[in-house]
Amino acid sequence: MTKILEVNNLQVDFHTYAGTVHAIRNVSFDLAKGETLAIVGESGSGKSVTLRTIMGLLAKNGKVTNGEILFNGKDILKKSERELNAMRGNDISMIFQDPMTSLDPTMPIGKQVAEVLRIHGDVSKKAAMDEAARVLELVGINGAKERLKDYPHQFSGGQRQRIVIAIAIINNPQILIADEPTTALDVTIQAQILELLKELQTKIDTSIIFITHDLGVVAGIADRVAVMYAGKIIEYGTVDEIFYNAQHPYTWGLLESMPTLETNSARLHAIPGTPPSLLNPPKGDAFAARNAYALQIDTEQQPPFFKVSDTHYAATWLLHPDAPKVELPPEIARRRKIWQKMNPTTSKEAE
Ligand SMILES: Nc1ncnc2c1ncn2[C@@H]1O[C@H](COP(=O)(O)OP(=O)(O)OP(=O)(O)O)[C@@H](O)[C@H]1O
Ligand SMILES: [Mg+2]
């Protein structure tokens, strides 16, 4: 599989009056052509900063202190502002967290969509408008041709989100980055938008990085999942590996807090406690203070990544050969059983 994006040992600091915030702490991951990667984690774990750094859109007080971001083998961090401008919206597109504010309320939507095409390429007004109508139709704006002169306020929240997606994909980007594109929308519209992203992937052959703090929305659309906590990726694997064979107690917590068909929301479990301050990140595993399964070493030393399979790695001392065997939380034990049924040969030794 061709790697289209490779993030290696990325470290990002922010300078604030209170001190240096270590927002991204040695993050590495990659993205294959045509793949959908989900990045999940609680608020403040570093999801948006990671993706903004890829786009070259770090806030002024932010600084990359280490690492490289290879896009088709070339380091984005070494690109000039001009090269970055050419890349954004053309090669890599981002749908921002708050879609309602990313449209210009004073400009008809046809013009807004067509403009992106004209900035990046040499196309006539007429051709750009035709293409805008085609892409708006593609993202599910029915009768788009007749609606090109309408303004954003004439569309519903879900439709506006689709327009934002049309703007992001009109130049056929190689990577589409979606930063929690659904938080502002109600649940049924969220589902439709996610369905749309999944559909688009087959239609326009793009790779997608999708970020969310809800593992539940990941299942239907992602191929792989990276779990972030306190500025680090703490576990990554295929969707099945993360859903049924998770190894990090933090991932267990996220899985336990997902509503399932059997558990109604009233019985939802939230992970107790709050993430640590990134001004002074803890010495050991940043999750230790909230981790019912923490070992002595968790408070002293950061766990390395332990290999679970060729595609699955987790940074938890529980995977060390000398770690004690722990009793899994009931929901995780239930999932592990499903995993063993799915993989009768490989999971034998794990019993
Ligand atoms: N400009 C900034 N100055 C100082 N700290 C910042 C800045 N931008 C982000 N941070 C800090 O970096 C950390 C990561 O923030 P980020 O926005 O990536 O979180 P997130 O995972 O996207 O959370 P959410 O789910 O709430 O969007 C947080 O601790 C945040 O406070
Ligand atoms: Mg965010």
mmCIF file of C-alpha atoms and ligand atoms in Angstrom:
data_model
loop_
_atom_site.group_PDB
_atom_site.id
_atom_site.type_symbol
_atom_site.label_atom_id
_atom_site.label_comp_id
_atom_site.label_asym_id
_atom_site.label_seq_id
_atom_site.Cartn_x
_atom_site.Cartn_y
_atom_site.Cartn_z
ATOM 1 C CA MET A 1 0.000 0.000 0.000
ATOM 2 C CA THR A 2 1.302 3.456 -0.893
ATOM 3 C CA LYS A 3 1.725 5.786 2.051
ATOM 4 C CA ILE A 4 0.419 9.182 1.097
ATOM 5 C CA LEU A 5 1.122 10.806 4.454
ATOM 6 C CA GLU A 6 3.654 9.996 7.132
ATOM 7 C CA VAL A 7 3.851 11.900 10.407
ATOM 8 C CA ASN A 8 7.033 11.114 12.324
ATOM 9 C CA ASN A 9 7.814 12.100 15.929
ATOM 10 C CA LEU A 10 5.772 15.285 15.760
ATOM 11 C CA GLN A 11 6.064 17.621 18.708
ATOM 12 C CA VAL A 12 4.158 20.899 19.026
ATOM 13 C CA ASP A 13 4.440 23.457 21.836
ATOM 14 C CA PHE A 14 2.369 26.567 22.504
ATOM 15 C CA HIS A 15 3.797 29.541 24.339
ATOM 16 C CA THR A 16 1.306 31.037 26.776
ATOM 17 C CA TYR A 17 1.426 33.399 29.751
ATOM 18 C CA ALA A 18 1.135 30.376 32.025
ATOM 19 C CA GLY A 19 4.123 28.657 30.394
ATOM 20 C CA THR A 20 4.773 26.188 27.591
ATOM 21 C CA VAL A 21 1.872 23.888 26.658
ATOM 22 C CA HIS A 22 3.207 20.590 25.295
ATOM 23 C CA ALA A 23 0.195 19.937 23.072
ATOM 24 C CA ILE A 24 1.604 17.252 20.770
ATOM 25 C CA ARG A 25 4.108 14.930 22.332
ATOM 26 C CA ASN A 26 5.902 12.719 19.848
ATOM 27 C CA VAL A 27 3.068 11.668 17.559
ATOM 28 C CA SER A 28 3.669 9.318 14.620
ATOM 29 C CA PHE A 29 1.146 7.809 12.226
ATOM 30 C CA ASP A 30 0.651 7.231 8.534
ATOM 31 C CA LEU A 31 -2.132 7.225 5.998
ATOM 32 C CA ALA A 32 -2.404 4.961 2.973
ATOM 33 C CA LYS A 33 -3.903 5.951 -0.343
ATOM 34 C CA GLY A 34 -7.684 5.574 -0.244
ATOM 35 C CA GLU A 35 -7.731 4.872 3.470
ATOM 36 C CA THR A 36 -9.939 6.436 6.164
ATOM 37 C CA LEU A 37 -8.180 7.016 9.456
ATOM 38 C CA ALA A 38 -10.129 8.116 12.524
ATOM 39 C CA ILE A 39 -8.388 9.980 15.331
ATOM 40 C CA VAL A 40 -10.347 9.772 18.567
ATOM 41 C CA GLY A 41 -9.786 11.134 22.049
ATOM 42 C CA GLU A 42 -11.275 13.409 24.653
ATOM 43 C CA SER A 43 -11.396 17.169 24.356
ATOM 44 C CA GLY A 44 -7.919 18.691 24.534
ATOM 45 C CA SER A 45 -6.066 15.507 23.541
ATOM 46 C CA GLY A 46 -4.468 17.212 20.543
ATOM 47 C CA LYS A 47 -6.581 16.065 17.609
ATOM 48 C CA SER A 48 -7.177 19.476 16.032
ATOM 49 C CA VAL A 49 -3.636 20.709 16.631
ATOM 50 C CA THR A 50 -2.233 17.609 14.901
ATOM 51 C CA LEU A 51 -4.365 18.174 11.825
ATOM 52 C CA ARG A 52 -3.846 21.939 11.755
ATOM 53 C CA THR A 53 -0.101 21.325 11.817
ATOM 54 C CA ILE A 54 -0.473 19.087 8.766
ATOM 55 C CA MET A 55 -2.310 21.934 7.012
ATOM 56 C CA GLY A 56 0.364 24.445 8.020
ATOM 57 C CA LEU A 57 -2.271 26.337 10.001
ATOM 58 C CA LEU A 58 -0.766 26.391 13.463
ATOM 59 C CA ALA A 59 -1.737 29.313 15.716
ATOM 60 C CA LYS A 60 0.905 32.067 15.975
ATOM 61 C CA ASN A 61 1.973 31.063 19.479
ATOM 62 C CA GLY A 62 2.513 27.453 18.355
ATOM 63 C CA LYS A 63 5.808 25.921 17.265
ATOM 64 C CA VAL A 64 6.800 22.551 15.862
ATOM 65 C CA THR A 65 9.755 21.563 18.018
ATOM 66 C CA ASN A 66 10.455 18.196 16.423
ATOM 67 C CA GLY A 67 9.386 15.811 13.694
ATOM 68 C CA GLU A 68 8.475 15.666 10.037
ATOM 69 C CA ILE A 69 5.235 15.442 8.046
ATOM 70 C CA LEU A 70 5.867 13.713 4.741
ATOM 71 C CA PHE A 71 3.210 14.241 2.078
ATOM 72 C CA ASN A 72 4.040 12.077 -0.947
ATOM 73 C CA GLY A 73 7.538 11.883 0.501
ATOM 74 C CA LYS A 74 8.098 15.655 0.890
ATOM 75 C CA ASP A 75 8.204 17.392 4.270
ATOM 76 C CA ILE A 76 5.269 19.791 4.658
ATOM 77 C CA LEU A 77 7.104 21.501 7.522
ATOM 78 C CA LYS A 78 9.766 22.659 5.054
ATOM 79 C CA LYS A 79 7.304 24.187 2.595
ATOM 80 C CA SER A 80 7.144 27.956 2.100
ATOM 81 C CA GLU A 81 3.912 29.844 2.779
ATOM 82 C CA ARG A 82 3.373 29.999 -0.986
ATOM 83 C CA GLU A 83 3.783 26.254 -1.387
ATOM 84 C CA LEU A 84 1.455 25.698 1.569
ATOM 85 C CA ASN A 85 -1.187 27.914 -0.017
ATOM 86 C CA ALA A 86 -0.988 25.901 -3.201
ATOM 87 C CA MET A 87 -1.277 22.675 -1.215
ATOM 88 C CA ARG A 88 -4.264 23.713 0.910
ATOM 89 C CA GLY A 89 -7.590 23.109 -0.761
ATOM 90 C CA ASN A 90 -5.842 21.560 -3.708
ATOM 91 C CA ASP A 91 -3.876 18.549 -2.426
ATOM 92 C CA ILE A 92 -5.120 18.501 1.143
ATOM 93 C CA SER A 93 -8.493 19.951 2.164
ATOM 94 C CA MET A 94 -9.879 20.489 5.612
ATOM 95 C CA ILE A 95 -13.459 20.657 6.820
ATOM 96 C CA PHE A 96 -13.346 22.695 9.991
ATOM 97 C CA GLN A 97 -14.937 21.937 13.344
ATOM 98 C CA ASP A 98 -17.529 24.696 13.037
ATOM 99 C CA PRO A 99 -19.067 24.483 9.560
ATOM 100 C CA MET A 100 -21.581 27.248 10.195
ATOM 101 C CA THR A 101 -18.862 29.858 10.235
ATOM 102 C CA SER A 102 -16.880 28.583 7.261
ATOM 103 C CA LEU A 103 -19.361 29.914 4.684
ATOM 104 C CA ASP A 104 -19.596 33.574 3.725
ATOM 105 C CA PRO A 105 -23.166 34.669 4.552
ATOM 106 C CA THR A 106 -23.033 37.492 1.985
ATOM 107 C CA MET A 107 -22.127 35.394 -1.060
ATOM 108 C CA PRO A 108 -24.333 33.011 -3.085
ATOM 109 C CA ILE A 109 -23.253 29.420 -2.593
ATOM 110 C CA GLY A 110 -22.582 28.741 -6.281
ATOM 111 C CA LYS A 111 -20.039 31.523 -6.343
ATOM 112 C CA GLN A 112 -18.431 30.302 -3.101
ATOM 113 C CA VAL A 113 -17.977 26.800 -4.452
ATOM 114 C CA ALA A 114 -16.892 27.934 -7.922
ATOM 115 C CA GLU A 115 -14.399 30.424 -6.520
ATOM 116 C CA VAL A 116 -12.279 27.660 -4.987
ATOM 117 C CA LEU A 117 -11.959 26.109 -8.402
ATOM 118 C CA ARG A 118 -10.951 29.405 -9.982
ATOM 119 C CA ILE A 119 -8.333 30.216 -7.333
ATOM 120 C CA HIS A 120 -6.540 26.955 -7.976
ATOM 121 C CA GLY A 121 -6.991 26.482 -11.693
ATOM 122 C CA ASP A 122 -7.502 28.206 -14.995
ATOM 123 C CA VAL A 123 -11.230 27.730 -15.628
ATOM 124 C CA SER A 124 -13.884 29.958 -17.121
ATOM 125 C CA LYS A 125 -16.671 31.352 -14.944
ATOM 126 C CA LYS A 126 -19.238 29.273 -16.754
ATOM 127 C CA ALA A 127 -17.240 26.040 -16.472
ATOM 128 C CA ALA A 128 -16.622 26.707 -12.760
ATOM 129 C CA MET A 129 -20.349 27.261 -12.123
ATOM 130 C CA ASP A 130 -21.244 24.057 -13.976
ATOM 131 C CA GLU A 131 -18.687 22.161 -11.934
ATOM 132 C CA ALA A 132 -19.998 23.749 -8.713
ATOM 133 C CA ALA A 133 -23.497 22.523 -9.579
ATOM 134 C CA ARG A 134 -22.178 19.044 -10.316
ATOM 135 C CA VAL A 135 -20.271 18.790 -7.015
ATOM 136 C CA LEU A 136 -23.148 20.267 -4.985
ATOM 137 C CA GLU A 137 -25.394 17.625 -6.502
ATOM 138 C CA LEU A 138 -22.773 14.999 -5.662
ATOM 139 C CA VAL A 139 -22.821 15.967 -1.976
ATOM 140 C CA GLY A 140 -26.609 15.760 -1.928
ATOM 141 C CA ILE A 141 -27.905 19.270 -2.628
ATOM 142 C CA ASN A 142 -30.891 18.376 -4.757
ATOM 143 C CA GLY A 143 -31.625 20.652 -7.698
ATOM 144 C CA ALA A 144 -28.262 22.341 -7.145
ATOM 145 C CA LYS A 145 -28.316 24.034 -10.548
ATOM 146 C CA GLU A 146 -31.379 26.046 -9.536
ATOM 147 C CA ARG A 147 -29.947 26.893 -6.128
ATOM 148 C CA LEU A 148 -26.570 28.349 -7.105
ATOM 149 C CA LYS A 149 -27.802 31.883 -6.454
ATOM 150 C CA ASP A 150 -29.169 31.072 -2.986
ATOM 151 C CA TYR A 151 -27.384 32.302 0.134
ATOM 152 C CA PRO A 152 -26.179 30.102 3.030
ATOM 153 C CA HIS A 153 -29.070 31.125 5.318
ATOM 154 C CA GLN A 154 -31.510 29.615 2.802
ATOM 155 C CA PHE A 155 -30.139 26.154 3.583
ATOM 156 C CA SER A 156 -30.549 23.945 6.654
ATOM 157 C CA GLY A 157 -27.593 23.184 8.946
ATOM 158 C CA GLY A 158 -27.106 19.769 7.362
ATOM 159 C CA GLN A 159 -27.217 21.231 3.855
ATOM 160 C CA ARG A 160 -24.710 23.916 4.789
ATOM 161 C CA GLN A 161 -22.407 21.181 6.008
ATOM 162 C CA ARG A 162 -22.752 19.528 2.603
ATOM 163 C CA ILE A 163 -21.858 22.806 0.901
ATOM 164 C CA VAL A 164 -18.731 23.060 3.048
ATOM 165 C CA ILE A 165 -17.845 19.519 1.989
ATOM 166 C CA ALA A 166 -18.418 20.462 -1.668
ATOM 167 C CA ILE A 167 -15.915 23.315 -1.283
ATOM 168 C CA ALA A 168 -13.431 20.926 0.291
ATOM 169 C CA ILE A 169 -13.636 18.302 -2.447
ATOM 170 C CA ILE A 170 -14.114 20.320 -5.637
ATOM 171 C CA ASN A 171 -10.392 20.263 -6.438
ATOM 172 C CA ASN A 172 -10.181 16.483 -5.922
ATOM 173 C CA PRO A 173 -7.830 16.647 -2.932
ATOM 174 C CA GLN A 174 -5.637 13.626 -2.248
ATOM 175 C CA ILE A 175 -6.417 13.959 1.440
ATOM 176 C CA LEU A 176 -9.624 15.212 3.015
ATOM 177 C CA ILE A 177 -9.348 16.166 6.655
ATOM 178 C CA ALA A 178 -12.571 16.414 8.631
ATOM 179 C CA ASP A 179 -12.331 17.923 12.095
ATOM 180 C CA GLU A 180 -15.359 16.669 13.977
ATOM 181 C CA PRO A 181 -17.595 17.920 11.199
ATOM 182 C CA THR A 182 -20.773 16.901 12.935
ATOM 183 C CA THR A 183 -20.773 18.199 16.506
ATOM 184 C CA ALA A 184 -23.018 21.134 15.738
ATOM 185 C CA LEU A 185 -25.634 18.953 14.073
ATOM 186 C CA ASP A 186 -28.345 16.702 15.423
ATOM 187 C CA VAL A 187 -27.790 12.967 15.462
ATOM 188 C CA THR A 188 -29.722 11.937 12.348
ATOM 189 C CA ILE A 189 -28.016 14.607 10.250
ATOM 190 C CA GLN A 190 -24.670 13.553 11.707
ATOM 191 C CA ALA A 191 -25.331 10.031 10.468
ATOM 192 C CA GLN A 192 -26.223 11.305 6.989
ATOM 193 C CA ILE A 193 -23.085 13.417 6.752
ATOM 194 C CA LEU A 194 -20.892 10.528 7.840
ATOM 195 C CA GLU A 195 -22.613 8.328 5.283
ATOM 196 C CA LEU A 196 -21.863 11.013 2.689
ATOM 197 C CA LEU A 197 -18.152 11.108 3.553
ATOM 198 C CA LYS A 198 -17.981 7.352 3.218
ATOM 199 C CA GLU A 199 -19.791 7.465 -0.120
ATOM 200 C CA LEU A 200 -17.586 10.260 -1.420
ATOM 201 C CA GLN A 201 -14.501 8.278 -0.674
ATOM 202 C CA THR A 202 -15.413 5.684 -3.279
ATOM 203 C CA LYS A 203 -16.600 8.346 -5.732
ATOM 204 C CA ILE A 204 -13.613 10.689 -5.606
ATOM 205 C CA ASP A 205 -10.902 8.271 -4.467
ATOM 206 C CA THR A 206 -9.457 10.364 -1.665
ATOM 207 C CA SER A 207 -7.854 9.455 1.654
ATOM 208 C CA ILE A 208 -9.681 10.742 4.720
ATOM 209 C CA ILE A 209 -8.566 11.683 8.208
ATOM 210 C CA PHE A 210 -11.567 12.075 10.413
ATOM 211 C CA ILE A 211 -11.473 13.282 13.993
ATOM 212 C CA THR A 212 -14.073 12.841 16.675
ATOM 213 C CA HIS A 213 -14.334 12.316 20.404
ATOM 214 C CA ASP A 214 -16.988 9.666 19.944
ATOM 215 C CA LEU A 215 -15.709 6.182 19.124
ATOM 216 C CA GLY A 216 -19.282 5.215 18.255
ATOM 217 C CA VAL A 217 -19.319 7.195 15.009
ATOM 218 C CA VAL A 218 -16.096 5.606 13.842
ATOM 219 C CA ALA A 219 -17.341 2.071 13.253
ATOM 220 C CA GLY A 220 -19.091 2.549 9.949
ATOM 221 C CA ILE A 221 -16.610 4.823 8.213
ATOM 222 C CA ALA A 222 -13.015 4.256 9.316
ATOM 223 C CA ASP A 223 -10.522 1.601 8.273
ATOM 224 C CA ARG A 224 -8.109 2.359 11.083
ATOM 225 C CA VAL A 225 -8.308 4.184 14.399
ATOM 226 C CA ALA A 226 -5.670 6.111 16.362
ATOM 227 C CA VAL A 227 -6.546 6.922 19.972
ATOM 228 C CA MET A 228 -5.046 10.111 21.415
ATOM 229 C CA TYR A 229 -4.618 11.072 25.038
ATOM 230 C CA ALA A 230 -2.823 14.114 26.460
ATOM 231 C CA GLY A 231 -0.950 14.891 23.253
ATOM 232 C CA LYS A 232 0.077 11.317 22.433
ATOM 233 C CA ILE A 233 -1.276 8.448 20.388
ATOM 234 C CA ILE A 234 -1.693 5.675 22.953
ATOM 235 C CA GLU A 235 -3.147 2.930 20.759
ATOM 236 C CA TYR A 236 -3.772 2.355 17.066
ATOM 237 C CA GLY A 237 -5.093 -0.478 14.959
ATOM 238 C CA THR A 238 -7.781 -1.520 12.506
ATOM 239 C CA VAL A 239 -11.355 -0.711 13.489
ATOM 240 C CA ASP A 240 -11.926 -4.336 14.504
ATOM 241 C CA GLU A 241 -8.737 -4.429 16.580
ATOM 242 C CA ILE A 242 -9.732 -1.270 18.436
ATOM 243 C CA PHE A 243 -13.369 -2.255 18.903
ATOM 244 C CA TYR A 244 -12.874 -5.876 19.901
ATOM 245 C CA ASN A 245 -9.300 -6.279 21.071
ATOM 246 C CA ALA A 246 -8.370 -2.923 22.656
ATOM 247 C CA GLN A 247 -5.376 -3.094 25.012
ATOM 248 C CA HIS A 248 -5.055 0.350 26.604
ATOM 249 C CA PRO A 249 -7.292 1.040 29.627
ATOM 250 C CA TYR A 250 -8.031 4.479 28.171
ATOM 251 C CA THR A 251 -9.405 2.877 24.998
ATOM 252 C CA TRP A 252 -11.432 0.574 27.268
ATOM 253 C CA GLY A 253 -12.877 3.671 28.911
ATOM 254 C CA LEU A 254 -13.849 5.146 25.547
ATOM 255 C CA LEU A 255 -15.439 1.854 24.498
ATOM 256 C CA GLU A 256 -17.331 1.570 27.768
ATOM 257 C CA SER A 257 -18.694 5.072 27.312
ATOM 258 C CA MET A 258 -20.210 4.193 23.927
ATOM 259 C CA PRO A 259 -23.939 3.591 23.886
ATOM 260 C CA THR A 260 -24.750 0.112 22.566
ATOM 261 C CA LEU A 261 -28.041 -1.475 21.608
ATOM 262 C CA GLU A 262 -28.233 -3.098 25.025
ATOM 263 C CA THR A 263 -27.118 -0.215 27.231
ATOM 264 C CA ASN A 264 -29.366 2.789 27.221
ATOM 265 C CA SER A 265 -27.823 6.182 27.676
ATOM 266 C CA ALA A 266 -28.926 6.393 31.298
ATOM 267 C CA ARG A 267 -26.379 3.712 32.131
ATOM 268 C CA LEU A 268 -23.600 5.344 30.225
ATOM 269 C CA HIS A 269 -20.231 5.242 31.827
ATOM 270 C CA ALA A 270 -17.960 8.264 31.610
ATOM 271 C CA ILE A 271 -14.249 7.999 32.329
ATOM 272 C CA PRO A 272 -13.811 9.491 35.819
ATOM 273 C CA GLY A 273 -11.394 12.380 36.305
ATOM 274 C CA THR A 274 -9.893 14.826 33.838
ATOM 275 C CA PRO A 275 -6.825 14.794 31.578
ATOM 276 C CA PRO A 276 -3.572 16.193 33.025
ATOM 277 C CA SER A 277 -2.323 19.710 32.368
ATOM 278 C CA LEU A 278 -0.068 19.852 29.330
ATOM 279 C CA LEU A 279 1.961 22.650 30.925
ATOM 280 C CA ASN A 280 3.618 19.988 33.043
ATOM 281 C CA PRO A 281 2.753 16.588 31.619
ATOM 282 C CA PRO A 282 3.189 13.694 34.070
ATOM 283 C CA LYS A 283 6.418 11.710 34.024
ATOM 284 C CA GLY A 284 4.882 8.293 33.347
ATOM 285 C CA ASP A 285 1.726 7.232 31.505
ATOM 286 C CA ALA A 286 -0.391 10.410 31.368
ATOM 287 C CA PHE A 287 -3.519 8.315 32.004
ATOM 288 C CA ALA A 288 -2.153 6.744 35.210
ATOM 289 C CA ALA A 289 -4.025 9.027 37.628
ATOM 290 C CA ARG A 290 -7.374 8.004 36.111
ATOM 291 C CA ASN A 291 -6.469 4.407 35.419
ATOM 292 C CA ALA A 292 -7.955 1.742 37.698
ATOM 293 C CA TYR A 293 -5.432 -0.686 36.195
ATOM 294 C CA ALA A 294 -2.357 1.498 36.732
ATOM 295 C CA LEU A 295 0.824 -0.277 37.809
ATOM 296 C CA GLN A 296 3.626 1.240 39.882
ATOM 297 C CA ILE A 297 5.720 1.766 36.740
ATOM 298 C CA ASP A 298 2.923 3.799 35.105
ATOM 299 C CA THR A 299 3.636 6.672 37.465
ATOM 300 C CA GLU A 300 7.372 6.520 36.779
ATOM 301 C CA GLN A 301 8.028 5.734 33.151
ATOM 302 C CA GLN A 302 6.225 6.308 29.897
ATOM 303 C CA PRO A 303 5.217 3.016 28.319
ATOM 304 C CA PRO A 304 6.663 2.298 24.852
ATOM 305 C CA PHE A 305 4.461 0.917 22.089
ATOM 306 C CA PHE A 306 3.974 -2.820 22.431
ATOM 307 C CA LYS A 307 3.117 -4.738 19.281
ATOM 308 C CA VAL A 308 -0.186 -6.591 19.362
ATOM 309 C CA SER A 309 -0.249 -7.420 15.645
ATOM 310 C CA ASP A 310 1.362 -6.067 12.470
ATOM 311 C CA THR A 311 -1.338 -3.379 12.414
ATOM 312 C CA HIS A 312 -2.057 -2.962 16.126
ATOM 313 C CA TYR A 313 0.134 -1.223 18.731
ATOM 314 C CA ALA A 314 -0.640 0.008 22.241
ATOM 315 C CA ALA A 315 1.419 2.034 24.714
ATOM 316 C CA THR A 316 0.492 0.416 28.019
ATOM 317 C CA TRP A 317 2.683 -1.364 30.551
ATOM 318 C CA LEU A 318 -0.071 -3.997 30.838
ATOM 319 C CA LEU A 319 1.386 -5.506 27.653
ATOM 320 C CA HIS A 320 4.826 -5.980 29.197
ATOM 321 C CA PRO A 321 5.585 -9.701 29.564
ATOM 322 C CA ASP A 322 6.088 -9.256 33.332
ATOM 323 C CA ALA A 323 2.822 -7.325 33.884
ATOM 324 C CA PRO A 324 0.204 -9.034 36.064
ATOM 325 C CA LYS A 325 -2.863 -10.504 34.317
ATOM 326 C CA VAL A 326 -5.835 -8.231 34.968
ATOM 327 C CA GLU A 327 -9.532 -8.954 34.950
ATOM 328 C CA LEU A 328 -11.094 -7.046 32.058
ATOM 329 C CA PRO A 329 -14.078 -4.714 32.556
ATOM 330 C CA PRO A 330 -17.246 -6.696 31.646
ATOM 331 C CA GLU A 331 -17.925 -4.761 28.422
ATOM 332 C CA ILE A 332 -14.329 -5.261 27.271
ATOM 333 C CA ALA A 333 -14.431 -8.966 28.187
ATOM 334 C CA ARG A 334 -17.613 -9.274 26.114
ATOM 335 C CA ARG A 335 -15.900 -7.656 23.142
ATOM 336 C CA ARG A 336 -12.797 -9.821 23.582
ATOM 337 C CA LYS A 337 -15.009 -12.920 23.276
ATOM 338 C CA ILE A 338 -16.362 -11.623 19.965
ATOM 339 C CA TRP A 339 -12.766 -11.028 18.855
ATOM 340 C CA GLN A 340 -11.790 -14.596 19.711
ATOM 341 C CA LYS A 341 -14.704 -15.910 17.674
ATOM 342 C CA MET A 342 -13.634 -13.698 14.771
ATOM 343 C CA ASN A 343 -10.013 -14.893 15.028
ATOM 344 C CA PRO A 344 -10.136 -18.458 16.329
ATOM 345 C CA THR A 345 -6.482 -19.294 15.558
ATOM 346 C CA THR A 346 -4.508 -16.163 16.384
ATOM 347 C CA SER A 347 -6.219 -15.359 19.669
ATOM 348 C CA LYS A 348 -5.714 -18.816 21.237
ATOM 349 C CA GLU A 349 -2.640 -17.794 23.215
ATOM 350 C CA ALA A 350 -4.376 -14.695 24.536
ATOM 351 C CA GLU A 351 -6.815 -16.768 26.574
HETATM 352 N N1 LIG B 1 -3.207 28.566 20.451
HETATM 353 C C1 LIG B 1 -3.084 27.808 21.541
HETATM 354 N N2 LIG B 1 -2.445 28.281 22.639
HETATM 355 C C2 LIG B 1 -2.286 27.512 23.746
HETATM 356 N N3 LIG B 1 -2.737 26.257 23.860
HETATM 357 C C3 LIG B 1 -3.387 25.716 22.808
HETATM 358 C C4 LIG B 1 -3.607 26.465 21.597
HETATM 359 N N4 LIG B 1 -4.286 25.679 20.728
HETATM 360 C C5 LIG B 1 -4.488 24.500 21.372
HETATM 361 N N5 LIG B 1 -3.954 24.519 22.608
HETATM 362 C C6 LIG B 1 -3.940 23.419 23.589
HETATM 363 O O1 LIG B 1 -3.484 22.247 22.947
HETATM 364 C C7 LIG B 1 -4.152 21.108 23.450
HETATM 365 C C8 LIG B 1 -4.762 20.321 22.299
HETATM 366 O O2 LIG B 1 -5.820 21.065 21.741
HETATM 367 P P1 LIG B 1 -6.714 20.547 20.533
HETATM 368 O O3 LIG B 1 -7.506 21.688 20.053
HETATM 369 O O4 LIG B 1 -5.849 19.844 19.552
HETATM 370 O O5 LIG B 1 -7.655 19.482 21.244
HETATM 371 P P2 LIG B 1 -8.762 18.538 20.566
HETATM 372 O O6 LIG B 1 -8.318 17.134 20.807
HETATM 373 O O7 LIG B 1 -8.995 18.956 19.173
HETATM 374 O O8 LIG B 1 -10.030 18.817 21.481
HETATM 375 P P3 LIG B 1 -11.598 19.017 21.081
HETATM 376 O O9 LIG B 1 -12.162 17.623 21.016
HETATM 377 O O10 LIG B 1 -12.142 19.794 22.212
HETATM 378 O O11 LIG B 1 -11.654 19.746 19.775
HETATM 379 C C9 LIG B 1 -5.169 21.610 24.457
HETATM 380 O O12 LIG B 1 -4.621 21.478 25.730
HETATM 381 C C10 LIG B 1 -5.336 23.063 24.082
HETATM 382 O O13 LIG B 1 -5.683 23.837 25.195
HETATM 383 MG MG MG B 2 -10.579 19.837 18.194
#
